[in-house]
mmCIF file of C-alpha atoms in Angstrom:
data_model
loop_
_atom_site.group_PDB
_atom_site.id
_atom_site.type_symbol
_atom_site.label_atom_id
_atom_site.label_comp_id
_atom_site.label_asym_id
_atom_site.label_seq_id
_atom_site.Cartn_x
_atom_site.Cartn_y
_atom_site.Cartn_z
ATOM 1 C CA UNK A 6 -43.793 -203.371 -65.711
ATOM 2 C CA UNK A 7 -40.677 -203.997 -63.427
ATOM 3 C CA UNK A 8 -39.903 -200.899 -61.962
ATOM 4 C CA UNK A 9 -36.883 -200.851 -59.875
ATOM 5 C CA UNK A 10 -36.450 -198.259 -56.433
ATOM 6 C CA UNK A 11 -33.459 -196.928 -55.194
ATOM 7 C CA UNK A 12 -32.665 -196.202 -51.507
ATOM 8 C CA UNK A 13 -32.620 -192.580 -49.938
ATOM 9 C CA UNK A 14 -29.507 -191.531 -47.676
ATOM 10 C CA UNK A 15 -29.892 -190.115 -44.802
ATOM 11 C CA UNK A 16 -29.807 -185.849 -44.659
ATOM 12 C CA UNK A 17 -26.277 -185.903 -42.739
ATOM 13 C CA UNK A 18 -25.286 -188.453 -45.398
ATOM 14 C CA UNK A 19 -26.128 -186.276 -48.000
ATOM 15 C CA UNK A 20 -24.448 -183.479 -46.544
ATOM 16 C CA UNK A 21 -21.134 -185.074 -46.014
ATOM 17 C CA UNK A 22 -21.149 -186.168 -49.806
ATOM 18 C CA UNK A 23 -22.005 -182.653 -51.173
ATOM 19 C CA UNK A 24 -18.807 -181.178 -48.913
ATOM 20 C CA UNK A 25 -16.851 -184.298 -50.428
ATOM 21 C CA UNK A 26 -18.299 -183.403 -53.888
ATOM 22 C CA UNK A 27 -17.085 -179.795 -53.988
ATOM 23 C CA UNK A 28 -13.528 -180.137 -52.334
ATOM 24 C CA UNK A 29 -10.808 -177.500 -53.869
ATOM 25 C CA UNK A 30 -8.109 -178.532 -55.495
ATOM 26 C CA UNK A 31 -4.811 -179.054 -54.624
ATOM 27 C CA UNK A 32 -1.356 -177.370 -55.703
ATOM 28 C CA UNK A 33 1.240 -179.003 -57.609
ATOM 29 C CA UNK A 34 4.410 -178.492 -59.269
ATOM 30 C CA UNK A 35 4.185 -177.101 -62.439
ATOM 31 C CA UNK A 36 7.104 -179.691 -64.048
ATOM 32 C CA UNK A 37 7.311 -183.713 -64.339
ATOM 33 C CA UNK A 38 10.381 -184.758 -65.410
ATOM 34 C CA UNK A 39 11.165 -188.842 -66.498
ATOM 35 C CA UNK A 40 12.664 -191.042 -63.996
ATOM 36 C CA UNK A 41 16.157 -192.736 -64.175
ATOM 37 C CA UNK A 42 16.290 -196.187 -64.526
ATOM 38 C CA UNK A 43 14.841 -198.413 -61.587
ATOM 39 C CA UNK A 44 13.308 -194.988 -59.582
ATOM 40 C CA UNK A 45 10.189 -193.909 -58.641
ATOM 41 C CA UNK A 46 8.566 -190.944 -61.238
ATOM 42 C CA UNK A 47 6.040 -189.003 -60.033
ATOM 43 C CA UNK A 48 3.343 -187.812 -62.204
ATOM 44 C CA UNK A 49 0.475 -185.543 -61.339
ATOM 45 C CA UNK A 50 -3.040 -187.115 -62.055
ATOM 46 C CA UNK A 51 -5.925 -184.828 -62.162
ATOM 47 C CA UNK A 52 -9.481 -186.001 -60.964
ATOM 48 C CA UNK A 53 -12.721 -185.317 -59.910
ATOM 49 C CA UNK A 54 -12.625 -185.617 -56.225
ATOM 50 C CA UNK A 55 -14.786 -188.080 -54.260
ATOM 51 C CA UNK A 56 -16.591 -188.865 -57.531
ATOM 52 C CA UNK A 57 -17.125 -192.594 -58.685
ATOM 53 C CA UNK A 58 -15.863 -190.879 -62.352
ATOM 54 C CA UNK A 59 -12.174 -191.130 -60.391
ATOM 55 C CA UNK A 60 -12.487 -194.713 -59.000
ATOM 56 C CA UNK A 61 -9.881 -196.812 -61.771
ATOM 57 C CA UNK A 62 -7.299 -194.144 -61.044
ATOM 58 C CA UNK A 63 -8.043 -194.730 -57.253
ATOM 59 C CA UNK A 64 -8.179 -198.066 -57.619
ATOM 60 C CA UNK A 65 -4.567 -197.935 -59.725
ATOM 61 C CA UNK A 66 -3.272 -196.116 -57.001
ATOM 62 C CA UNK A 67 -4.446 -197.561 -53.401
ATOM 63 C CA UNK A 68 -4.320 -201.120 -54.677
ATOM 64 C CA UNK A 69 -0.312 -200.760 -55.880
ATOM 65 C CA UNK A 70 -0.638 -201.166 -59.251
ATOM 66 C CA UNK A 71 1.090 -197.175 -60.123
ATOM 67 C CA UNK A 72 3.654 -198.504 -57.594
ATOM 68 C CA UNK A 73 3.522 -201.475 -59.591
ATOM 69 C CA UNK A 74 5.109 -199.903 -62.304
ATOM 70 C CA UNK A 75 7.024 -197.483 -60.683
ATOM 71 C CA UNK A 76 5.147 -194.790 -60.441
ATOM 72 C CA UNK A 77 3.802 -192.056 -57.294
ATOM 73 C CA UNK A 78 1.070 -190.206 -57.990
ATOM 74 C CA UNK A 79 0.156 -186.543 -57.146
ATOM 75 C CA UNK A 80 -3.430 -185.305 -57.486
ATOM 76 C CA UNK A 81 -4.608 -182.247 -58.875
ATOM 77 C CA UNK A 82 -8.641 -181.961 -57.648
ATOM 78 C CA UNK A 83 -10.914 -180.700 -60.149
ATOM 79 C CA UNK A 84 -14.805 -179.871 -60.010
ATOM 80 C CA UNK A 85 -15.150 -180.605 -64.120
ATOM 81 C CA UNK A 86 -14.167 -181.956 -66.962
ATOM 82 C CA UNK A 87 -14.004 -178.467 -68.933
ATOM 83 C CA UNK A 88 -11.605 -177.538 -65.920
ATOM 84 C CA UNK A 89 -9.701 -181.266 -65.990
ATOM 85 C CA UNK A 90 -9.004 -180.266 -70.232
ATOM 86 C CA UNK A 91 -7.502 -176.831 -68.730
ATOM 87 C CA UNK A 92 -5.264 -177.794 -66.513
ATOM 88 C CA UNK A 93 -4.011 -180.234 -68.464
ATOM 89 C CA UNK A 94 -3.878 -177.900 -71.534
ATOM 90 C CA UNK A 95 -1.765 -175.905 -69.949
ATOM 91 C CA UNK A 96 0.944 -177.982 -68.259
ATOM 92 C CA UNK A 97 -0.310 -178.014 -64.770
ATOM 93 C CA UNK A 98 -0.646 -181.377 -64.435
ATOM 94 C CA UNK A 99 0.219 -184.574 -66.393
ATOM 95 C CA UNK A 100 -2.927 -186.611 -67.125
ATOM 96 C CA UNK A 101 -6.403 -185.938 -66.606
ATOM 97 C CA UNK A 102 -9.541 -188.327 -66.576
ATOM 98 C CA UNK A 103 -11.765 -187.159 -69.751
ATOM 99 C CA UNK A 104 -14.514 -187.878 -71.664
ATOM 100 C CA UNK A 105 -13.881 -189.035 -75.183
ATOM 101 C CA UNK A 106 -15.841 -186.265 -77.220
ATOM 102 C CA UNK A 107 -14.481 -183.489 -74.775
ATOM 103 C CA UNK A 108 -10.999 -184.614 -75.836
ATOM 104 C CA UNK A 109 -11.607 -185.142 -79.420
ATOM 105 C CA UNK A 110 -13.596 -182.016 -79.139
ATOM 106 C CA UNK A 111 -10.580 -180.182 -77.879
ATOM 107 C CA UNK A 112 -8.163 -182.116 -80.072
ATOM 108 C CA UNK A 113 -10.306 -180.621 -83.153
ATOM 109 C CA UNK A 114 -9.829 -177.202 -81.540
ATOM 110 C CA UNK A 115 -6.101 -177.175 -81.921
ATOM 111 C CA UNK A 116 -5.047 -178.899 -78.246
ATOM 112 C CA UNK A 117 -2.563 -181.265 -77.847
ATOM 113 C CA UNK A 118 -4.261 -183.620 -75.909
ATOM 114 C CA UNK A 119 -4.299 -187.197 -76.319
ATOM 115 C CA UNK A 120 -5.694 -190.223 -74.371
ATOM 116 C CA UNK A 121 -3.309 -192.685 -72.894
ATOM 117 C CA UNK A 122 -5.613 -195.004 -71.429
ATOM 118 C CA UNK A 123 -9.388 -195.842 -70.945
ATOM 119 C CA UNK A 124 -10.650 -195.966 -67.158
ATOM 120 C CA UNK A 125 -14.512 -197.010 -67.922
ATOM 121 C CA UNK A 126 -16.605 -198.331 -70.861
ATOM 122 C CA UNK A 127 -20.187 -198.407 -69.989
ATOM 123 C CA UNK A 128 -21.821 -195.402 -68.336
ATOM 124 C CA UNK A 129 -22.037 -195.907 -64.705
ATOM 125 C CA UNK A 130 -25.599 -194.313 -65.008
ATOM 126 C CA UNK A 131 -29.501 -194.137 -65.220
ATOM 127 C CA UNK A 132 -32.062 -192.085 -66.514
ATOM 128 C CA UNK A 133 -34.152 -192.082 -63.474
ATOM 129 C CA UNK A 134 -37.710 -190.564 -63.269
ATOM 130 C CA UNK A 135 -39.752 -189.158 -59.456
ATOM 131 C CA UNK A 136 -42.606 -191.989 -59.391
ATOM 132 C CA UNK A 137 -44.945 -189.277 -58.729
ATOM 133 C CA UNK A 138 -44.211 -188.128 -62.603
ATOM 134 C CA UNK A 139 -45.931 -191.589 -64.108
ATOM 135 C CA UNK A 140 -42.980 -192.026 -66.393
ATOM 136 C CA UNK A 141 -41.997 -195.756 -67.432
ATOM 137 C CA UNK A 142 -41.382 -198.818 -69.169
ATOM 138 C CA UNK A 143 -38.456 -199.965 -71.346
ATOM 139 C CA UNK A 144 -36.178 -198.352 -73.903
ATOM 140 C CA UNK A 145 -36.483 -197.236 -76.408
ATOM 141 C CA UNK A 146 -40.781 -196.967 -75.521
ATOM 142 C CA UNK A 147 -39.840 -195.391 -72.000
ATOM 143 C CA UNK A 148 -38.428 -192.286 -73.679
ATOM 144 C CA UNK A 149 -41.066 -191.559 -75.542
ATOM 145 C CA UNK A 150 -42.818 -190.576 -72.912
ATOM 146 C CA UNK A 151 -40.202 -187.795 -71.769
ATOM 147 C CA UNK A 152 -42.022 -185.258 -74.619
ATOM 148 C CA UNK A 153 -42.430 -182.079 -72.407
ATOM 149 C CA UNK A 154 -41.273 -183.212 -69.042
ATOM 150 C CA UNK A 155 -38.019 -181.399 -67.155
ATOM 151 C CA UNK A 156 -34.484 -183.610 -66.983
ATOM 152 C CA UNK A 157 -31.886 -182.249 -65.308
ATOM 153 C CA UNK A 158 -28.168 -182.891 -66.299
ATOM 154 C CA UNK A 159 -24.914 -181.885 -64.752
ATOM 155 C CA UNK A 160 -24.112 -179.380 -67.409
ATOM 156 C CA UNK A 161 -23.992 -178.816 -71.360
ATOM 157 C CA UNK A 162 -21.740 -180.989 -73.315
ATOM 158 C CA UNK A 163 -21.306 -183.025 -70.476
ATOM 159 C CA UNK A 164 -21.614 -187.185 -70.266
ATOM 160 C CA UNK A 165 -25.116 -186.782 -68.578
ATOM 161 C CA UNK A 166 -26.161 -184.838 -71.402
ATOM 162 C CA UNK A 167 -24.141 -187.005 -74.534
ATOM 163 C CA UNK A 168 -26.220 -189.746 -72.846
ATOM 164 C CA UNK A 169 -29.832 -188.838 -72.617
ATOM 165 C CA UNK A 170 -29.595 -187.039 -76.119
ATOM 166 C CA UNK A 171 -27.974 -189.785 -77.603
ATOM 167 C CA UNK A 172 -30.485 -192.418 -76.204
ATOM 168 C CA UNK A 173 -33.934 -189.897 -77.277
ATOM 169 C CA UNK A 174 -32.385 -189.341 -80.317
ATOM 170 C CA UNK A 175 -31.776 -192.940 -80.989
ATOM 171 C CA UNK A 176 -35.580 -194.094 -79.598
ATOM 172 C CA UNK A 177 -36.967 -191.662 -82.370
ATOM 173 C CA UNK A 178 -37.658 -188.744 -79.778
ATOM 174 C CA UNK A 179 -36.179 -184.847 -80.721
ATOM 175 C CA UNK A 180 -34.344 -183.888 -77.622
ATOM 176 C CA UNK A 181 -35.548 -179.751 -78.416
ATOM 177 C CA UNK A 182 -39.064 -181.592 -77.076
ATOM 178 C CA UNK A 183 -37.434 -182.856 -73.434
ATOM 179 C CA UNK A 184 -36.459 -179.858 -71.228
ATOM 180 C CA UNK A 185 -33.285 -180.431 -70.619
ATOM 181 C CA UNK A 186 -32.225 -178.277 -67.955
ATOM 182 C CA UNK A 187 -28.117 -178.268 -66.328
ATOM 183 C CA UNK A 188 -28.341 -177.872 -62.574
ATOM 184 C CA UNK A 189 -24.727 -178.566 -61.261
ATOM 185 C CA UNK A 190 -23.442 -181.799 -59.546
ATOM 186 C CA UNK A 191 -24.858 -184.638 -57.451
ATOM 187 C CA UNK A 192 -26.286 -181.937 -54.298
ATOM 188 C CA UNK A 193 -27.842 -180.224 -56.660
ATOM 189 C CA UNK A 194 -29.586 -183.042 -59.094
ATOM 190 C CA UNK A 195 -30.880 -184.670 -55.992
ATOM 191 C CA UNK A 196 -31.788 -181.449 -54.292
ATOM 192 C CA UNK A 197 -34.194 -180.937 -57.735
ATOM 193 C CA UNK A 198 -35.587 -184.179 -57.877
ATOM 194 C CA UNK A 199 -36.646 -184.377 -53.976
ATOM 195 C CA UNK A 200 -38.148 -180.902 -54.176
ATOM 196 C CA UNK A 201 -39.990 -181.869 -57.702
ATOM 197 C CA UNK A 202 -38.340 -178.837 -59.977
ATOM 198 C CA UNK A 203 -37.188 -181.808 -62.440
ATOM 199 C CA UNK A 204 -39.516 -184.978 -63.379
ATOM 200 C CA UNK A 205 -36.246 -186.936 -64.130
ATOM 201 C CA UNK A 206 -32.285 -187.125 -63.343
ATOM 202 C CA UNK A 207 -28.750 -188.546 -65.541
ATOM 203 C CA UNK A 208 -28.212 -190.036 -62.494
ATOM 204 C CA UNK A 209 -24.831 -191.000 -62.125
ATOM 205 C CA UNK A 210 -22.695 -192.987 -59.108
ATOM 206 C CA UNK A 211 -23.545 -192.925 -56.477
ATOM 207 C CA UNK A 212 -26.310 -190.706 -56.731
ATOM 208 C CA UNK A 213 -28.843 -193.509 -57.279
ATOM 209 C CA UNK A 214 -28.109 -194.304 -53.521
ATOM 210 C CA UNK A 215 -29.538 -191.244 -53.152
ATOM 211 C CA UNK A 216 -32.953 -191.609 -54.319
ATOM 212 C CA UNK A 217 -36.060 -193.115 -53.387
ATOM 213 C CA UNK A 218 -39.621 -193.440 -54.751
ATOM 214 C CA UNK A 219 -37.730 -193.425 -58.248
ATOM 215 C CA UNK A 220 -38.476 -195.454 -61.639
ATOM 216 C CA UNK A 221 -35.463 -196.173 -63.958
ATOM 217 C CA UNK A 222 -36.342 -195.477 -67.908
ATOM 218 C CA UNK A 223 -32.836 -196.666 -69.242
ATOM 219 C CA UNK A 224 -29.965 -197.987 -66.999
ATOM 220 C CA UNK A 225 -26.584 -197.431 -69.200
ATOM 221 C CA UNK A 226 -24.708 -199.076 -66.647
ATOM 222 C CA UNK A 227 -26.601 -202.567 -67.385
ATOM 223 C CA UNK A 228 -25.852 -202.010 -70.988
ATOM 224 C CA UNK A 229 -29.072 -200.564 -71.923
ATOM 225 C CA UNK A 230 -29.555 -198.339 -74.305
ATOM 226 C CA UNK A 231 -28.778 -197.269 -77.707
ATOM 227 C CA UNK A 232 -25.977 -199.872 -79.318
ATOM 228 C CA UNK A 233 -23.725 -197.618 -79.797
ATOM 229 C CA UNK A 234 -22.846 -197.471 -76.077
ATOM 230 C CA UNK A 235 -22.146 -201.096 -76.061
ATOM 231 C CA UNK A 236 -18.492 -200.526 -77.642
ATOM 232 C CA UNK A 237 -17.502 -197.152 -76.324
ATOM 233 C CA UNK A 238 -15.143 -195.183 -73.463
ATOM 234 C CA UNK A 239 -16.802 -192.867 -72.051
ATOM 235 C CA UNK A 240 -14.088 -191.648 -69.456
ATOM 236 C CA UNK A 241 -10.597 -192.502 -70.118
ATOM 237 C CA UNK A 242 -6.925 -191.033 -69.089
ATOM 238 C CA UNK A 243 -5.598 -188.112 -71.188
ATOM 239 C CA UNK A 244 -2.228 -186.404 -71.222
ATOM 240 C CA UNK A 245 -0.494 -184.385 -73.634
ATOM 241 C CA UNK A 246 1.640 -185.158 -76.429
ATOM 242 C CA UNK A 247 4.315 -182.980 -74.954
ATOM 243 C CA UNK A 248 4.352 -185.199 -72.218
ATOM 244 C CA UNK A 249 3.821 -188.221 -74.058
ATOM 245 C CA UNK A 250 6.778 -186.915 -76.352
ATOM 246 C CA UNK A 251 9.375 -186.582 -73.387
ATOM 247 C CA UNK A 252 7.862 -189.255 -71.472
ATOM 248 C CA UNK A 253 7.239 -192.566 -73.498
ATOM 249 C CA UNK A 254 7.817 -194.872 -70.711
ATOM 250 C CA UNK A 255 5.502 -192.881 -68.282
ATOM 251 C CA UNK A 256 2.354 -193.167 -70.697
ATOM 252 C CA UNK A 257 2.818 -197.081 -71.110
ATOM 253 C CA UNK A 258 3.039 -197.686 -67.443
ATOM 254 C CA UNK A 259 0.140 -195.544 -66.593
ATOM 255 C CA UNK A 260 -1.448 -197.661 -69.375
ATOM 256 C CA UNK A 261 -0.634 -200.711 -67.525
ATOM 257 C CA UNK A 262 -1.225 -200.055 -64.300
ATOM 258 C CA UNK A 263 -4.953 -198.951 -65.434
ATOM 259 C CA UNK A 264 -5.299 -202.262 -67.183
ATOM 260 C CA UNK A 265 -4.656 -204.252 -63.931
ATOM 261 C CA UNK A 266 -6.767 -202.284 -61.883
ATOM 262 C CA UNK A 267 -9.259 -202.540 -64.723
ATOM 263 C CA UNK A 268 -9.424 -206.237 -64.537
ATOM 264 C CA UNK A 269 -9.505 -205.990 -60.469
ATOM 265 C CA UNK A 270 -12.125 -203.882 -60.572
ATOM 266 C CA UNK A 271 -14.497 -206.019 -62.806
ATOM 267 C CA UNK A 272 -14.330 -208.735 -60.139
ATOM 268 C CA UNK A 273 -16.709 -207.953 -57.979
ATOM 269 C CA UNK A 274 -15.444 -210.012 -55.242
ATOM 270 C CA UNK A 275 -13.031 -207.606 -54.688
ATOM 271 C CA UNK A 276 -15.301 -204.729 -54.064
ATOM 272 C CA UNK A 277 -14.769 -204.803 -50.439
ATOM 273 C CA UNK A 278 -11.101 -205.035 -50.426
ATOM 274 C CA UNK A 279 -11.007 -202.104 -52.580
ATOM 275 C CA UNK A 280 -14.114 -200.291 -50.771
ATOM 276 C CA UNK A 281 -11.387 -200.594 -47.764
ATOM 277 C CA UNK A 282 -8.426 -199.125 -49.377
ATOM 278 C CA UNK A 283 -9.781 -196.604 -51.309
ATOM 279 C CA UNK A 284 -12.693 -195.168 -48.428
ATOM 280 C CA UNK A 285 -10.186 -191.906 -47.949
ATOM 281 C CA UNK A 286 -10.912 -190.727 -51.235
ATOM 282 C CA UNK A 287 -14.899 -190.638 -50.164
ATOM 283 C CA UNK A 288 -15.319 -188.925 -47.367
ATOM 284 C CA UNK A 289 -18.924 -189.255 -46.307
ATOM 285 C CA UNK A 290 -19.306 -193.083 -47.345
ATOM 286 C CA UNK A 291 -18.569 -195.678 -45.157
ATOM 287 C CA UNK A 292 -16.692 -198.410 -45.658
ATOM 288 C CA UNK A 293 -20.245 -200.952 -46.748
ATOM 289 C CA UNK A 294 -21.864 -198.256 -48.838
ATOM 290 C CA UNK A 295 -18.927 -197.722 -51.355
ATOM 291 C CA UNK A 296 -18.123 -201.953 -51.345
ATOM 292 C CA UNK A 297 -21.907 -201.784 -52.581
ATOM 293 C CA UNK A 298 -21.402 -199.221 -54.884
ATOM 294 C CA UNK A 299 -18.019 -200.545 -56.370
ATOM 295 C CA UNK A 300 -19.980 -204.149 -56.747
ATOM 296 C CA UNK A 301 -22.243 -202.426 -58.996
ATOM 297 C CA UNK A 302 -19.946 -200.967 -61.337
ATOM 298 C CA UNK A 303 -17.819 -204.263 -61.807
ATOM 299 C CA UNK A 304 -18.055 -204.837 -65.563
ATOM 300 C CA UNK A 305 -18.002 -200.988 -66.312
ATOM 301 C CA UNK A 306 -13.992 -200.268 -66.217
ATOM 302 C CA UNK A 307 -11.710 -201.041 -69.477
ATOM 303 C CA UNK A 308 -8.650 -199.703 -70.115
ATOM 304 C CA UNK A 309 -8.811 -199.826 -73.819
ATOM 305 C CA UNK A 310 -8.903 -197.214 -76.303
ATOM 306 C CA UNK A 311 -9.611 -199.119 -79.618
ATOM 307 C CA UNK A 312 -10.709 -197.251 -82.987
ATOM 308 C CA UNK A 313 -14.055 -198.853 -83.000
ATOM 309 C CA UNK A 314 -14.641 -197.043 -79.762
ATOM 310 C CA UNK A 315 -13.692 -193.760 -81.485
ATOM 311 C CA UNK A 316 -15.825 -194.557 -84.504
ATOM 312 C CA UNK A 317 -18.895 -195.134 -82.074
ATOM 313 C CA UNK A 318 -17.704 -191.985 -80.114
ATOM 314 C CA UNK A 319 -18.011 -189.821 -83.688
ATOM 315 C CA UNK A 320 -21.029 -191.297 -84.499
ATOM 316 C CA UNK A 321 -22.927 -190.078 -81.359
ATOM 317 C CA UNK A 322 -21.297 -186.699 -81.517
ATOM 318 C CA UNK A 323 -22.119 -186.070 -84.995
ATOM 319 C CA UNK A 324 -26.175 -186.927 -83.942
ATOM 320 C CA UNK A 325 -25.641 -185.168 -80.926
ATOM 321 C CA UNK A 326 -24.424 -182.039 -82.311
ATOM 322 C CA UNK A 327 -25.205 -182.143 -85.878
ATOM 323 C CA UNK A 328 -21.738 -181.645 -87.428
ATOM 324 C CA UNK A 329 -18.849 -183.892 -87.756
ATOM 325 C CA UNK A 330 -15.966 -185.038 -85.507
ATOM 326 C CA UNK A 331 -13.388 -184.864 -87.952
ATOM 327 C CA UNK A 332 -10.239 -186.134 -85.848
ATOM 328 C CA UNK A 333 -8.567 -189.657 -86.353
ATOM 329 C CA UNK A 334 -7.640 -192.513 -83.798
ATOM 330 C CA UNK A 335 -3.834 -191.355 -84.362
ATOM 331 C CA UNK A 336 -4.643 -188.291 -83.638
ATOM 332 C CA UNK A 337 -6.446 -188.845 -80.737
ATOM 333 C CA UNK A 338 -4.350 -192.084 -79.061
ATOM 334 C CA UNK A 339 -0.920 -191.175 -77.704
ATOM 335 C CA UNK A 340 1.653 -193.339 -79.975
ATOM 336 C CA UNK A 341 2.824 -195.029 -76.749
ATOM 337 C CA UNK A 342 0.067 -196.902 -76.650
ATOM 338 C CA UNK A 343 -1.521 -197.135 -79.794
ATOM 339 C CA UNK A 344 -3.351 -200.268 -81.244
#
């Protein structure tokens, strides 16, 4: 059995990326209006601060592909997706990085919201177990062995918990026999697994730089896994069709400014250069640590939002949640950009 161990951070490390993880947010105007020929629009971008979940919209913006297309971005710093769907929901900002079943989830609700571009298709995460638990092997056999043991997620509903229920689900495991138990963000996942109150993490980037003495049982980010999650979008680029309505032009160049920094992002030989440009959005890292980090997830960003991706994404929720996502790729894709 190959079982792979991942690094521990120093304490000060750890502290600096907990203050970096739970930054406020910022205020913003409460209008956008659309640009007149040949200027500069601005348009307010909501993300999760410091988070690797915000890296193609950092990338977008500190590598000149936004100004690319003549855009200037404004961010509006939120600690969740829930409060990302909000925001945007009610007009406070113009697009907001979401997961796909939260938005399809709200779009079946009554919102408004629509995706105008992908950001990432493969989870940048693993399902990774304390080596003191005696959890391992490969998927689907490795979560068999998760009967009765204590994983901790972010929260309910959330991509750390789509994931692991998904993937025990599809290995032929129940998920009501894994205790699946929501804890909060990075500080606190890795604060549970050191002190031994959980037997495994979702651990998501960068938090496996974070861990040592640690056995991965299914590593989404290398495309393992259930299928399904081989032709998905997990976190893509909402906005509203209000916007989208009064602001064509703004949702296609957002579009292609996320493909470009997409397709630099999947090189990974230009980790460092954008480890370099985009190190003020992590305070905590330095400049090596998030060039490592950003080598690992080349391969992970896409920029697409295709209708076999939605398929996949209804499929999951429907096992997931036992009911179905009735809501269809037009009604979910802003018309902008639509296949």
């Amino acid at each position: 059995m190959n079982l792979r161990r991942l690094r521990l951070l120093a304490p000060a490390s750890l502290a600096a990326l907990a203050l970096t993880l739970t930054a406020c947010g910022s205020d913003s105007p409460t209008t956008s209006t659309p640009a007149a020929p040949g200027e500069q629009q601005t348009v307010r971008f909501t993300v999760f601060p410091g988070a690797m979940a915000s890296m193609g919209v950092y990338v977008a913006d500190a590598l000149g592909f936004f100004g690319k297309q003549g855009l200037t971005v404004e961010y509006v710093n939120v600690a969740t997706g829930s409060s990302a769907l909000q925001v945007l929901a009610a007009g406070q900002t113009d697009f907001a990085i979401s997961d796909v079943t939260g938005t399809a989830t709200a779009r079946a609700a009554g919102s408004d919201i629509v995706f105008a571009s992908g950001q990432f298709t493969l989870f940048a995460g693993r399902l990774a177990c304390r080596s003191a638990a005696g959890l391992g092997g490969s998927y689907p056999d490795s979560m068999k062995s998760l009967a009765g043991r204590k994983v901790g997620i972010t929260a309910p509903g959330s991509s750390t918990d789509t994931y692991l229920r998904y993937s025990l689900k599809e290995a032929g495991v129940d998920p009501a026999e894994v205790e699946i138990i929501p804890i909060g963000g990075i500080p606190q996942l890795v604060a549970a697994m050191q002190s031994g109150n959980v037997d495994c993490v979702t651990a998501y980037q960068p938090m496996p730089r974070l861990l040592s003495d640690v056995d991965v049982l299914v590593d989404w980010q290398a495309g393992e896994g259930p299928d399904t999650f081989s032709d998905y979008s997990y976190n893509a680029i909402a906005t509203s069709e209000r916007f989208a309505g009064s602001n064509p032009e703004a949702v296609r160049k957002v579009n292609a400014a996320m493909k470009e920094a997409a397709e630099f992002a999947n090189d990974k030989g230009n980790a460092a250069e954008i480890a370099g440009k985009t190190l003020t959005f992590f305070q905590g890292l330095d400049e090596a640590a998030l060039a490592e980090v950003t080598a690992e997830l080349a391969g992970t960003f896409g920029a697409d939002i295709t209708e076999q991706q939605l398929r996949n994404a209804a499929t999951v929720f429907e096992a997931v949640n036992g009911k179905p996502l009735d809501v269809s790729y037009e009604q979910l894709v802003a018309e902008p950009v639509r296949e």
